[in-house]
């Protein structure tokens, strides 16, 4: 009996694994043609200065509208694009698109773009950033690049050199999803960043005493280092009140505004930006 079960399992498993590999291959193939077929788009999510209540910028978030698959979440296609290398041209496209959008926002508002480790390791990254800024006319000081700890983890010389070069140009570097990684404090010491973005899992759990203590500590750390602290995933007034009373600099989340189309964010930014002049 055990023997026949084993054989059945074996026969069941083998085609199942094939199906997984095939599904993955199909995703890679669809993704490979998606850029030239213009299936990608950027949404923008507003970021608010908590003390003033003003919108100070927005983060570009990639969207894939696949004709076959419908909307595919970045968490499912970005890792595949990283493995196939597509993230390099795709990330370049996103930088240009984001900077072009930001060129139509009120002067001084920042645009944040997510950057993957693969892009930074490609060696051509700094050039493509400089080119996106020149193409759009957006000054370097208005661009913020969001990296995660995995970028700093491998400590490759090309990555650190690139980040330093970009920072010297006046581009700001934000450490995204802070607290979910593996050794956040070490990276802060080795590589100077301009901003910490506290991961939304902490904000979601802010009613927990221990989580609240951690969040307060990170806000204090940011203050000591003289850098901006942004809370991600702010969904309720209660969360915003806690963050405000603890001196958190910025908030981002559904409470402030969900990611929305470029035209919509442009309207919002023009109405809620500091001294809303266009430029
Ligand atoms: P992220 O950079 O941490 O972006 C924040 C994510 O949280 C976004 O998910 C956003 O839609 C979501 N979010 C914002 N406010 C709230 C909230 O109040 N509650 C909840 N539950 N979620 C909220 P999204 O758009 O699905 O993006 C997921 C991740 O994909 C991003 O996380 C980023 O790591 C990656 N990603 C997105 N666009 C790009 C891109 O252009 N390049 C690269 N390399 N990665 C990207
Ligand atoms: Mg981000
Ligand atoms: Mg994040
Ligand atoms: Mg994330």
CSV table of C-alpha atoms and ligand atoms in Angstrom, one decimal:
chain,number,residue,atom,x,y,z
A,1,UNK,CA,0.0,0.0,0.0
A,2,UNK,CA,2.7,2.4,1.0
A,3,UNK,CA,4.5,1.5,-2.2
A,4,UNK,CA,1.5,2.3,-4.4
A,5,UNK,CA,0.9,5.6,-2.5
A,6,UNK,CA,4.5,6.5,-3.1
A,7,UNK,CA,4.2,5.8,-6.8
A,8,UNK,CA,1.0,7.8,-7.0
A,9,UNK,CA,2.6,10.7,-5.2
A,10,UNK,CA,5.5,10.5,-7.6
A,11,UNK,CA,3.2,10.4,-10.6
A,12,UNK,CA,1.1,13.3,-9.2
A,13,UNK,CA,4.0,15.5,-8.3
A,14,UNK,CA,6.0,15.3,-11.5
A,15,UNK,CA,3.5,16.9,-13.8
A,16,UNK,CA,2.6,19.4,-11.0
A,17,UNK,CA,6.1,20.7,-10.9
A,18,UNK,CA,6.1,20.9,-14.7
A,19,UNK,CA,3.0,23.0,-14.5
A,20,UNK,CA,4.8,25.4,-12.1
A,21,UNK,CA,7.8,25.7,-14.3
A,22,UNK,CA,5.6,26.2,-17.4
A,23,UNK,CA,3.6,28.9,-15.6
A,24,UNK,CA,6.7,30.7,-14.6
A,25,UNK,CA,8.1,30.4,-18.2
A,26,UNK,CA,4.8,31.8,-19.5
A,27,UNK,CA,5.0,34.8,-17.1
A,28,UNK,CA,8.6,35.5,-18.3
A,29,UNK,CA,7.5,35.4,-21.9
A,30,UNK,CA,4.5,37.7,-21.3
A,31,UNK,CA,6.7,40.1,-19.3
A,32,UNK,CA,9.3,40.1,-22.0
A,33,UNK,CA,6.9,41.6,-24.6
A,34,UNK,CA,5.0,43.8,-22.1
A,35,UNK,CA,7.4,46.8,-22.3
A,36,UNK,CA,7.4,47.1,-26.1
A,37,UNK,CA,3.6,46.6,-26.1
A,38,UNK,CA,3.3,49.5,-23.6
A,39,UNK,CA,1.5,47.5,-21.0
A,40,UNK,CA,3.2,49.2,-18.1
A,41,UNK,CA,2.0,52.3,-16.3
A,42,UNK,CA,2.9,54.3,-13.2
A,43,UNK,CA,0.6,55.3,-10.5
A,44,UNK,CA,1.6,57.9,-7.9
A,45,UNK,CA,0.9,58.0,-4.2
A,46,UNK,CA,1.0,61.3,-2.3
A,47,UNK,CA,3.4,61.8,0.6
A,48,UNK,CA,2.4,64.3,3.3
A,49,UNK,CA,4.4,66.4,5.8
A,50,UNK,CA,2.7,65.5,9.1
A,51,UNK,CA,3.4,68.8,10.9
A,52,UNK,CA,2.1,71.1,8.1
A,53,UNK,CA,-0.4,68.8,6.4
A,54,UNK,CA,1.0,69.7,3.1
A,55,UNK,CA,1.7,67.2,0.3
A,56,UNK,CA,5.5,67.3,-0.4
A,57,UNK,CA,5.8,64.7,-3.1
A,58,UNK,CA,4.6,61.4,-4.5
A,59,UNK,CA,6.0,57.9,-5.0
A,60,UNK,CA,5.8,56.2,-8.4
A,61,UNK,CA,4.4,52.7,-8.3
A,62,UNK,CA,4.6,50.5,-11.3
A,63,UNK,CA,1.5,48.8,-12.8
A,64,UNK,CA,1.3,46.0,-15.3
A,65,UNK,CA,-2.0,45.7,-17.2
A,66,UNK,CA,-1.6,42.5,-19.0
A,67,UNK,CA,-4.3,41.8,-21.7
A,68,UNK,CA,-4.2,38.1,-20.8
A,69,UNK,CA,-3.7,38.3,-17.1
A,70,UNK,CA,-5.4,41.5,-16.1
A,71,UNK,CA,-3.7,43.7,-13.4
A,72,UNK,CA,-0.5,42.0,-12.1
A,73,UNK,CA,0.8,43.2,-8.8
A,74,UNK,CA,4.4,44.5,-8.7
A,75,UNK,CA,5.2,42.0,-5.9
A,76,UNK,CA,4.6,39.2,-8.4
A,77,UNK,CA,6.3,40.6,-11.5
A,78,UNK,CA,9.2,42.7,-10.2
A,79,UNK,CA,11.0,39.7,-8.8
A,80,UNK,CA,10.6,38.0,-12.2
A,81,UNK,CA,11.8,41.1,-14.1
A,82,UNK,CA,14.8,41.1,-11.7
A,83,UNK,CA,15.7,37.5,-12.6
A,84,UNK,CA,15.4,38.0,-16.3
A,85,UNK,CA,17.2,41.3,-16.3
A,86,UNK,CA,14.1,43.1,-17.8
A,87,UNK,CA,14.2,45.3,-14.7
A,88,UNK,CA,17.1,47.3,-16.2
A,89,UNK,CA,15.2,48.7,-19.3
A,90,UNK,CA,11.9,48.7,-17.3
A,91,UNK,CA,13.4,50.7,-14.5
A,92,UNK,CA,14.9,53.1,-17.0
A,93,UNK,CA,11.5,53.6,-18.5
A,94,UNK,CA,10.0,54.2,-15.0
A,95,UNK,CA,12.6,56.8,-14.2
A,96,UNK,CA,11.9,58.7,-17.3
A,97,UNK,CA,8.2,58.4,-17.0
A,98,UNK,CA,8.3,59.5,-13.3
A,99,UNK,CA,10.5,62.5,-13.9
A,100,UNK,CA,8.4,63.6,-16.9
A,101,UNK,CA,5.3,63.5,-14.7
A,102,UNK,CA,7.1,65.4,-11.9
A,103,UNK,CA,8.2,68.1,-14.4
A,104,UNK,CA,4.5,69.2,-14.4
A,105,UNK,CA,4.1,69.3,-10.7
A,106,UNK,CA,4.5,72.4,-8.5
A,107,UNK,CA,8.2,73.4,-8.2
A,108,UNK,CA,9.8,71.8,-5.2
A,109,UNK,CA,7.7,68.7,-5.0
A,110,UNK,CA,9.7,65.5,-4.9
A,111,UNK,CA,9.2,62.3,-6.9
A,112,UNK,CA,10.2,59.0,-5.4
A,113,UNK,CA,11.2,56.1,-7.6
A,114,UNK,CA,11.8,52.5,-6.5
A,115,UNK,CA,15.1,51.0,-7.6
A,116,UNK,CA,16.1,47.4,-7.5
A,117,UNK,CA,19.5,46.0,-6.6
A,118,UNK,CA,19.9,44.6,-10.1
A,119,UNK,CA,19.6,48.1,-11.7
A,120,UNK,CA,22.2,49.4,-9.3
A,121,UNK,CA,24.6,46.6,-10.2
A,122,UNK,CA,24.1,47.0,-13.9
A,123,UNK,CA,26.8,49.7,-14.0
A,124,UNK,CA,24.7,52.0,-16.3
A,125,UNK,CA,22.4,53.2,-13.6
A,126,UNK,CA,23.9,56.6,-12.8
A,127,UNK,CA,24.0,57.4,-16.5
A,128,UNK,CA,20.3,56.5,-16.9
A,129,UNK,CA,19.3,58.7,-13.9
A,130,UNK,CA,21.2,61.7,-15.2
A,131,UNK,CA,19.7,61.2,-18.6
A,132,UNK,CA,16.1,61.0,-17.1
A,133,UNK,CA,16.7,64.3,-15.2
A,134,UNK,CA,18.1,66.0,-18.3
A,135,UNK,CA,15.3,64.7,-20.5
A,136,UNK,CA,12.6,66.0,-18.1
A,137,UNK,CA,14.3,69.1,-16.8
A,138,UNK,CA,13.7,68.0,-13.2
A,139,UNK,CA,16.5,69.2,-10.8
A,140,UNK,CA,18.3,66.4,-9.0
A,141,UNK,CA,17.1,67.7,-5.6
A,142,UNK,CA,13.6,66.8,-6.5
A,143,UNK,CA,14.4,63.1,-7.2
A,144,UNK,CA,14.4,60.5,-4.5
A,145,UNK,CA,15.5,56.9,-5.1
A,146,UNK,CA,14.0,54.2,-2.8
A,147,UNK,CA,16.3,51.3,-2.2
A,148,UNK,CA,15.8,48.4,0.2
A,149,UNK,CA,18.4,46.8,2.5
A,150,UNK,CA,19.1,44.1,0.0
A,151,UNK,CA,20.7,46.8,-2.2
A,152,UNK,CA,23.2,47.6,0.6
A,153,UNK,CA,23.5,44.0,1.7
A,154,UNK,CA,25.9,42.8,-1.0
A,155,UNK,CA,28.2,45.7,-0.4
A,156,UNK,CA,29.4,45.6,-4.0
A,157,UNK,CA,31.8,48.4,-4.9
A,158,UNK,CA,29.8,49.4,-8.0
A,159,UNK,CA,26.6,49.8,-6.0
A,160,UNK,CA,28.2,52.0,-3.2
A,161,UNK,CA,30.1,54.1,-5.7
A,162,UNK,CA,26.9,54.6,-7.8
A,163,UNK,CA,24.9,55.6,-4.7
A,164,UNK,CA,27.6,58.0,-3.6
A,165,UNK,CA,27.8,59.6,-7.0
A,166,UNK,CA,24.0,60.1,-7.2
A,167,UNK,CA,24.0,61.6,-3.7
A,168,UNK,CA,26.7,64.0,-4.6
A,169,UNK,CA,24.5,65.2,-7.5
A,170,UNK,CA,21.8,66.1,-4.9
A,171,UNK,CA,19.6,63.1,-5.4
A,172,UNK,CA,18.1,61.8,-2.2
A,173,UNK,CA,18.3,58.2,-1.1
A,174,UNK,CA,15.5,56.6,1.0
A,175,UNK,CA,15.8,53.3,2.7
A,176,UNK,CA,12.4,51.6,2.0
A,177,UNK,CA,10.6,48.9,4.1
A,178,UNK,CA,12.8,49.8,7.0
A,179,UNK,CA,12.7,47.2,9.8
A,180,UNK,CA,11.8,44.2,7.7
A,181,UNK,CA,15.4,43.5,6.6
A,182,UNK,CA,18.1,41.9,8.4
A,183,UNK,CA,20.5,44.4,9.9
A,184,UNK,CA,19.1,47.9,9.3
A,185,UNK,CA,21.4,49.7,11.8
A,186,UNK,CA,24.6,48.4,10.2
A,187,UNK,CA,23.6,49.7,6.8
A,188,UNK,CA,22.8,53.1,8.3
A,189,UNK,CA,26.3,53.3,9.6
A,190,UNK,CA,28.0,52.2,6.4
A,191,UNK,CA,25.9,54.1,4.0
A,192,UNK,CA,24.4,57.6,4.7
A,193,UNK,CA,20.8,57.9,3.6
A,194,UNK,CA,18.5,60.9,3.6
A,195,UNK,CA,15.3,59.1,4.6
A,196,UNK,CA,14.0,56.1,6.4
A,197,UNK,CA,10.6,54.6,5.4
A,198,UNK,CA,9.2,52.6,8.2
A,199,UNK,CA,7.6,49.5,6.8
A,200,UNK,CA,3.8,49.4,6.8
A,201,UNK,CA,3.7,46.2,8.9
A,202,UNK,CA,4.8,48.3,11.9
A,203,UNK,CA,2.2,51.0,11.2
A,204,UNK,CA,-0.5,48.4,10.9
A,205,UNK,CA,0.4,47.0,14.3
A,206,UNK,CA,0.9,50.4,16.0
A,207,UNK,CA,-1.8,49.6,18.7
A,208,UNK,CA,0.6,47.0,20.0
A,209,UNK,CA,2.8,48.5,22.8
A,210,UNK,CA,6.0,46.9,21.7
A,211,UNK,CA,5.5,47.9,18.1
A,212,UNK,CA,4.7,51.4,19.2
A,213,UNK,CA,8.0,51.5,21.2
A,214,UNK,CA,9.9,50.3,18.1
A,215,UNK,CA,8.3,53.0,15.9
A,216,UNK,CA,9.1,55.7,18.5
A,217,UNK,CA,12.7,54.5,18.6
A,218,UNK,CA,13.1,54.6,14.8
A,219,UNK,CA,11.6,58.2,14.8
A,220,UNK,CA,14.1,59.2,17.5
A,221,UNK,CA,16.9,57.6,15.5
A,222,UNK,CA,15.9,59.6,12.4
A,223,UNK,CA,15.9,62.8,14.5
A,224,UNK,CA,19.3,62.0,16.0
A,225,UNK,CA,20.7,61.3,12.5
A,226,UNK,CA,19.0,64.4,11.1
A,227,UNK,CA,17.2,62.5,8.4
A,228,UNK,CA,13.5,62.3,7.4
A,229,UNK,CA,11.3,59.5,8.7
A,230,UNK,CA,8.3,58.5,6.6
A,231,UNK,CA,5.6,56.1,7.9
A,232,UNK,CA,4.3,53.8,5.2
A,233,UNK,CA,0.8,52.4,5.1
A,234,UNK,CA,-1.0,55.0,7.2
A,235,UNK,CA,-4.6,54.0,7.1
A,236,UNK,CA,-6.3,55.6,10.1
A,237,UNK,CA,-6.5,58.9,12.0
A,238,UNK,CA,-5.4,57.1,15.2
A,239,UNK,CA,-2.2,55.9,13.5
A,240,UNK,CA,-1.6,59.4,12.2
A,241,UNK,CA,-2.1,61.0,15.6
A,242,UNK,CA,0.4,58.6,17.2
A,243,UNK,CA,2.9,59.4,14.5
A,244,UNK,CA,2.3,63.1,14.8
A,245,UNK,CA,2.7,63.1,18.6
A,246,UNK,CA,6.0,61.2,18.3
A,247,UNK,CA,7.4,63.7,15.8
A,248,UNK,CA,7.4,61.5,12.7
A,249,UNK,CA,8.2,63.7,9.6
A,250,UNK,CA,6.0,62.3,6.8
A,251,UNK,CA,3.1,59.9,6.2
A,252,UNK,CA,2.1,57.9,3.2
A,253,UNK,CA,-0.9,55.6,3.0
A,254,UNK,CA,-4.5,55.2,2.0
A,255,UNK,CA,-5.6,57.8,4.7
A,256,UNK,CA,-3.5,60.5,2.9
A,257,UNK,CA,-4.3,59.1,-0.6
A,258,UNK,CA,-4.2,55.8,-2.5
A,259,UNK,CA,-1.9,55.4,-5.6
A,260,UNK,CA,-3.6,57.1,-8.5
A,261,UNK,CA,-3.2,58.1,-12.1
A,262,UNK,CA,-0.7,60.8,-13.1
A,263,UNK,CA,-3.4,63.2,-14.1
A,264,UNK,CA,-5.2,62.8,-10.9
A,265,UNK,CA,-2.1,63.2,-8.7
A,266,UNK,CA,-1.2,66.3,-10.7
A,267,UNK,CA,-4.5,67.9,-9.7
A,268,UNK,CA,-4.1,66.9,-6.1
A,269,UNK,CA,-0.5,68.2,-5.9
A,270,UNK,CA,-1.5,71.5,-7.4
A,271,UNK,CA,-4.2,71.9,-4.8
A,272,UNK,CA,-2.4,70.7,-1.7
A,273,UNK,CA,1.2,71.5,-2.2
A,274,UNK,CA,3.0,74.2,-0.2
A,275,UNK,CA,2.4,77.7,-1.8
A,276,UNK,CA,0.8,75.8,-4.8
A,277,UNK,CA,2.6,77.5,-7.7
A,278,UNK,CA,3.2,75.5,-10.9
A,279,UNK,CA,6.6,74.9,-12.3
B,1,LIG,P1,6.9,49.9,-1.7
B,1,LIG,O1,7.9,50.7,-2.4
B,1,LIG,O2,7.1,49.8,-0.2
B,1,LIG,O3,5.5,50.7,-2.0
B,1,LIG,C1,4.4,50.8,-1.1
B,1,LIG,C2,3.4,49.7,-1.3
B,1,LIG,O4,2.4,49.8,-0.3
B,1,LIG,C3,2.6,49.9,-2.6
B,1,LIG,O5,2.3,48.6,-3.1
B,1,LIG,C4,1.4,50.7,-2.2
B,1,LIG,O6,0.3,50.6,-3.1
B,1,LIG,C5,1.1,50.0,-0.9
B,1,LIG,N1,0.3,50.9,0.0
B,1,LIG,C6,0.4,52.3,0.1
B,1,LIG,N2,-0.4,52.7,1.1
B,1,LIG,C7,-0.9,51.7,1.7
B,1,LIG,C8,-1.8,51.5,2.8
B,1,LIG,O7,-2.3,52.5,3.4
B,1,LIG,N3,-2.1,50.2,3.2
B,1,LIG,C9,-1.6,49.1,2.5
B,1,LIG,N4,-2.0,47.9,2.9
B,1,LIG,N5,-0.8,49.3,1.4
B,1,LIG,C10,-0.5,50.5,1.0
B,1,LIG,P2,2.4,48.2,-4.6
B,1,LIG,O8,2.1,49.3,-5.5
B,1,LIG,O9,1.7,46.9,-4.8
B,1,LIG,O10,4.0,47.9,-4.7
B,1,LIG,C11,4.6,46.9,-4.0
B,1,LIG,C12,6.1,47.0,-4.1
B,1,LIG,O11,6.6,46.7,-5.5
B,1,LIG,C13,6.7,48.3,-3.7
B,1,LIG,O12,6.7,48.5,-2.3
B,1,LIG,C14,8.1,48.2,-4.4
B,1,LIG,O13,8.9,47.5,-3.5
B,1,LIG,C15,7.8,47.4,-5.6
B,1,LIG,N6,7.7,48.4,-6.8
B,1,LIG,C16,6.6,49.1,-7.2
B,1,LIG,N7,7.0,49.9,-8.3
B,1,LIG,C17,8.3,49.6,-8.5
B,1,LIG,C18,9.2,50.1,-9.5
B,1,LIG,O14,9.0,50.9,-10.3
B,1,LIG,N8,10.5,49.5,-9.4
B,1,LIG,C19,10.9,48.6,-8.5
B,1,LIG,N9,12.1,48.1,-8.5
B,1,LIG,N10,10.0,48.2,-7.6
B,1,LIG,C20,8.7,48.6,-7.6
B,2,LIG,MG1,8.9,52.4,-2.1
B,3,LIG,MG1,7.9,50.2,1.4
B,4,LIG,MG1,7.9,47.1,-0.5
